[in-house]
């Protein structure tokens, strides 16, 4: 698995211990109004988030699914 310095959707899911899938994350993104983050330069245009944005997203997911912290 590749390691990156910036925070991506996969990294957020990994920090949550993968209770949800990537598809569910994208559905929640629209419904819970996650911070938008930014796109990387280059061909793939990955979504990357700052640490504070990632923490906000994780808190919203934990609250939505009543996950243990």
mmCIF file with all atom_site columns, C-alpha atoms in Angstrom:
data_model
loop_
_atom_site.group_PDB
_atom_site.id
_atom_site.type_symbol
_atom_site.label_atom_id
_atom_site.label_alt_id
_atom_site.label_comp_id
_atom_site.label_asym_id
_atom_site.label_entity_id
_atom_site.label_seq_id
_atom_site.pdbx_PDB_ins_code
_atom_site.Cartn_x
_atom_site.Cartn_y
_atom_site.Cartn_z
_atom_site.occupancy
_atom_site.B_iso_or_equiv
_atom_site.pdbx_formal_charge
_atom_site.auth_seq_id
_atom_site.auth_comp_id
_atom_site.auth_asym_id
_atom_site.auth_atom_id
_atom_site.pdbx_PDB_model_num
ATOM 1  C CA . UNK A 1 1  ? 0.000   0.000  0.000   1.00 0.00 ? 1  UNK A CA 1
ATOM 2  C CA . UNK A 1 2  ? 1.292   3.447  -0.882  1.00 0.00 ? 2  UNK A CA 1
ATOM 3  C CA . UNK A 1 3  ? 1.895   5.997  1.847   1.00 0.00 ? 3  UNK A CA 1
ATOM 4  C CA . UNK A 1 4  ? 1.129   9.678  1.273   1.00 0.00 ? 4  UNK A CA 1
ATOM 5  C CA . UNK A 1 5  ? 1.859   12.753 3.317   1.00 0.00 ? 5  UNK A CA 1
ATOM 6  C CA . UNK A 1 6  ? -1.573  14.264 2.769   1.00 0.00 ? 6  UNK A CA 1
ATOM 7  C CA . UNK A 1 7  ? -4.923  13.061 4.088   1.00 0.00 ? 7  UNK A CA 1
ATOM 8  C CA . UNK A 1 8  ? -7.160  11.320 1.566   1.00 0.00 ? 8  UNK A CA 1
ATOM 9  C CA . UNK A 1 9  ? -10.528 9.576  1.840   1.00 0.00 ? 9  UNK A CA 1
ATOM 10 C CA . UNK A 1 10 ? -8.738  6.248  2.306   1.00 0.00 ? 10 UNK A CA 1
ATOM 11 C CA . UNK A 1 11 ? -6.694  7.631  5.189   1.00 0.00 ? 11 UNK A CA 1
ATOM 12 C CA . UNK A 1 12 ? -9.847  8.910  6.923   1.00 0.00 ? 12 UNK A CA 1
ATOM 13 C CA . UNK A 1 13 ? -11.507 5.499  6.520   1.00 0.00 ? 13 UNK A CA 1
ATOM 14 C CA . UNK A 1 14 ? -8.365  3.823  7.848   1.00 0.00 ? 14 UNK A CA 1
ATOM 15 C CA . UNK A 1 15 ? -8.361  6.071  10.931  1.00 0.00 ? 15 UNK A CA 1
ATOM 16 C CA . UNK A 1 16 ? -11.994 5.103  11.549  1.00 0.00 ? 16 UNK A CA 1
ATOM 17 C CA . UNK A 1 17 ? -10.966 1.426  11.407  1.00 0.00 ? 17 UNK A CA 1
ATOM 18 C CA . UNK A 1 18 ? -13.066 1.019  8.210   1.00 0.00 ? 18 UNK A CA 1
ATOM 19 C CA . UNK A 1 19 ? -16.584 0.852  9.652   1.00 0.00 ? 19 UNK A CA 1
ATOM 20 C CA . UNK A 1 20 ? -17.928 2.202  6.364   1.00 0.00 ? 20 UNK A CA 1
ATOM 21 C CA . UNK A 1 21 ? -17.111 1.723  2.703   1.00 0.00 ? 21 UNK A CA 1
ATOM 22 C CA . UNK A 1 22 ? -15.826 4.346  0.298   1.00 0.00 ? 22 UNK A CA 1
ATOM 23 C CA . UNK A 1 23 ? -19.188 4.443  -1.494  1.00 0.00 ? 23 UNK A CA 1
ATOM 24 C CA . UNK A 1 24 ? -20.976 5.107  1.788   1.00 0.00 ? 24 UNK A CA 1
ATOM 25 C CA . UNK A 1 25 ? -18.459 7.865  2.513   1.00 0.00 ? 25 UNK A CA 1
ATOM 26 C CA . UNK A 1 26 ? -19.355 9.593  -0.762  1.00 0.00 ? 26 UNK A CA 1
ATOM 27 C CA . UNK A 1 27 ? -23.078 9.326  0.008   1.00 0.00 ? 27 UNK A CA 1
ATOM 28 C CA . UNK A 1 28 ? -22.542 10.749 3.486   1.00 0.00 ? 28 UNK A CA 1
ATOM 29 C CA . UNK A 1 29 ? -20.440 13.524 2.009   1.00 0.00 ? 29 UNK A CA 1
ATOM 30 C CA . UNK A 1 30 ? -23.474 14.943 0.246   1.00 0.00 ? 30 UNK A CA 1
ATOM 31 C CA . UNK A 1 31 ? -25.945 14.350 3.063   1.00 0.00 ? 31 UNK A CA 1
ATOM 32 C CA . UNK A 1 32 ? -23.828 15.536 6.014   1.00 0.00 ? 32 UNK A CA 1
ATOM 33 C CA . UNK A 1 33 ? -22.133 18.400 4.132   1.00 0.00 ? 33 UNK A CA 1
ATOM 34 C CA . UNK A 1 34 ? -18.498 17.476 4.735   1.00 0.00 ? 34 UNK A CA 1
ATOM 35 C CA . UNK A 1 35 ? -15.801 20.122 4.224   1.00 0.00 ? 35 UNK A CA 1
ATOM 36 C CA . UNK A 1 36 ? -14.893 20.207 0.542   1.00 0.00 ? 36 UNK A CA 1
ATOM 37 C CA . UNK A 1 37 ? -11.132 19.830 0.872   1.00 0.00 ? 37 UNK A CA 1
ATOM 38 C CA . UNK A 1 38 ? -9.140  20.475 -2.275  1.00 0.00 ? 38 UNK A CA 1
ATOM 39 C CA . UNK A 1 39 ? -7.991  18.600 -5.368  1.00 0.00 ? 39 UNK A CA 1
ATOM 40 C CA . UNK A 1 40 ? -4.382  17.656 -6.040  1.00 0.00 ? 40 UNK A CA 1
ATOM 41 C CA . UNK A 1 41 ? -2.656  18.786 -9.171  1.00 0.00 ? 41 UNK A CA 1
ATOM 42 C CA . UNK A 1 42 ? -1.856  16.258 -11.829 1.00 0.00 ? 42 UNK A CA 1
ATOM 43 C CA . UNK A 1 43 ? -3.856  13.724 -13.735 1.00 0.00 ? 43 UNK A CA 1
ATOM 44 C CA . UNK A 1 44 ? -5.889  12.045 -10.980 1.00 0.00 ? 44 UNK A CA 1
ATOM 45 C CA . UNK A 1 45 ? -7.086  15.094 -8.989  1.00 0.00 ? 45 UNK A CA 1
ATOM 46 C CA . UNK A 1 46 ? -7.358  13.312 -5.638  1.00 0.00 ? 46 UNK A CA 1
ATOM 47 C CA . UNK A 1 47 ? -9.341  14.882 -2.832  1.00 0.00 ? 47 UNK A CA 1
ATOM 48 C CA . UNK A 1 48 ? -7.108  15.874 0.047   1.00 0.00 ? 48 UNK A CA 1
ATOM 49 C CA . UNK A 1 49 ? -8.079  17.315 3.400   1.00 0.00 ? 49 UNK A CA 1
ATOM 50 C CA . UNK A 1 50 ? -6.327  19.234 6.140   1.00 0.00 ? 50 UNK A CA 1
ATOM 51 C CA . UNK A 1 51 ? -6.084  17.635 9.586   1.00 0.00 ? 51 UNK A CA 1
ATOM 52 C CA . UNK A 1 52 ? -8.891  19.858 10.948  1.00 0.00 ? 52 UNK A CA 1
ATOM 53 C CA . UNK A 1 53 ? -11.174 18.998 8.009   1.00 0.00 ? 53 UNK A CA 1
ATOM 54 C CA . UNK A 1 54 ? -10.462 15.287 8.490   1.00 0.00 ? 54 UNK A CA 1
ATOM 55 C CA . UNK A 1 55 ? -11.309 15.542 12.195  1.00 0.00 ? 55 UNK A CA 1
ATOM 56 C CA . UNK A 1 56 ? -14.607 17.285 11.387  1.00 0.00 ? 56 UNK A CA 1
ATOM 57 C CA . UNK A 1 57 ? -15.477 14.548 8.891   1.00 0.00 ? 57 UNK A CA 1
ATOM 58 C CA . UNK A 1 58 ? -14.612 11.797 11.377  1.00 0.00 ? 58 UNK A CA 1
ATOM 59 C CA . UNK A 1 59 ? -16.715 13.423 14.113  1.00 0.00 ? 59 UNK A CA 1
ATOM 60 C CA . UNK A 1 60 ? -19.717 13.659 11.771  1.00 0.00 ? 60 UNK A CA 1
ATOM 61 C CA . UNK A 1 61 ? -19.395 10.003 10.764  1.00 0.00 ? 61 UNK A CA 1
ATOM 62 C CA . UNK A 1 62 ? -18.981 8.872  14.379  1.00 0.00 ? 62 UNK A CA 1
ATOM 63 C CA . UNK A 1 63 ? -22.063 10.860 15.384  1.00 0.00 ? 63 UNK A CA 1
ATOM 64 C CA . UNK A 1 64 ? -24.117 9.537  12.433  1.00 0.00 ? 64 UNK A CA 1
ATOM 65 C CA . UNK A 1 65 ? -23.351 5.875  13.158  1.00 0.00 ? 65 UNK A CA 1
ATOM 66 C CA . UNK A 1 66 ? -22.962 6.118  16.965  1.00 0.00 ? 66 UNK A CA 1
ATOM 67 C CA . UNK A 1 67 ? -19.482 4.597  16.756  1.00 0.00 ? 67 UNK A CA 1
ATOM 68 C CA . UNK A 1 68 ? -17.322 4.247  19.859  1.00 0.00 ? 68 UNK A CA 1
ATOM 69 C CA . UNK A 1 69 ? -14.593 6.876  20.100  1.00 0.00 ? 69 UNK A CA 1
#
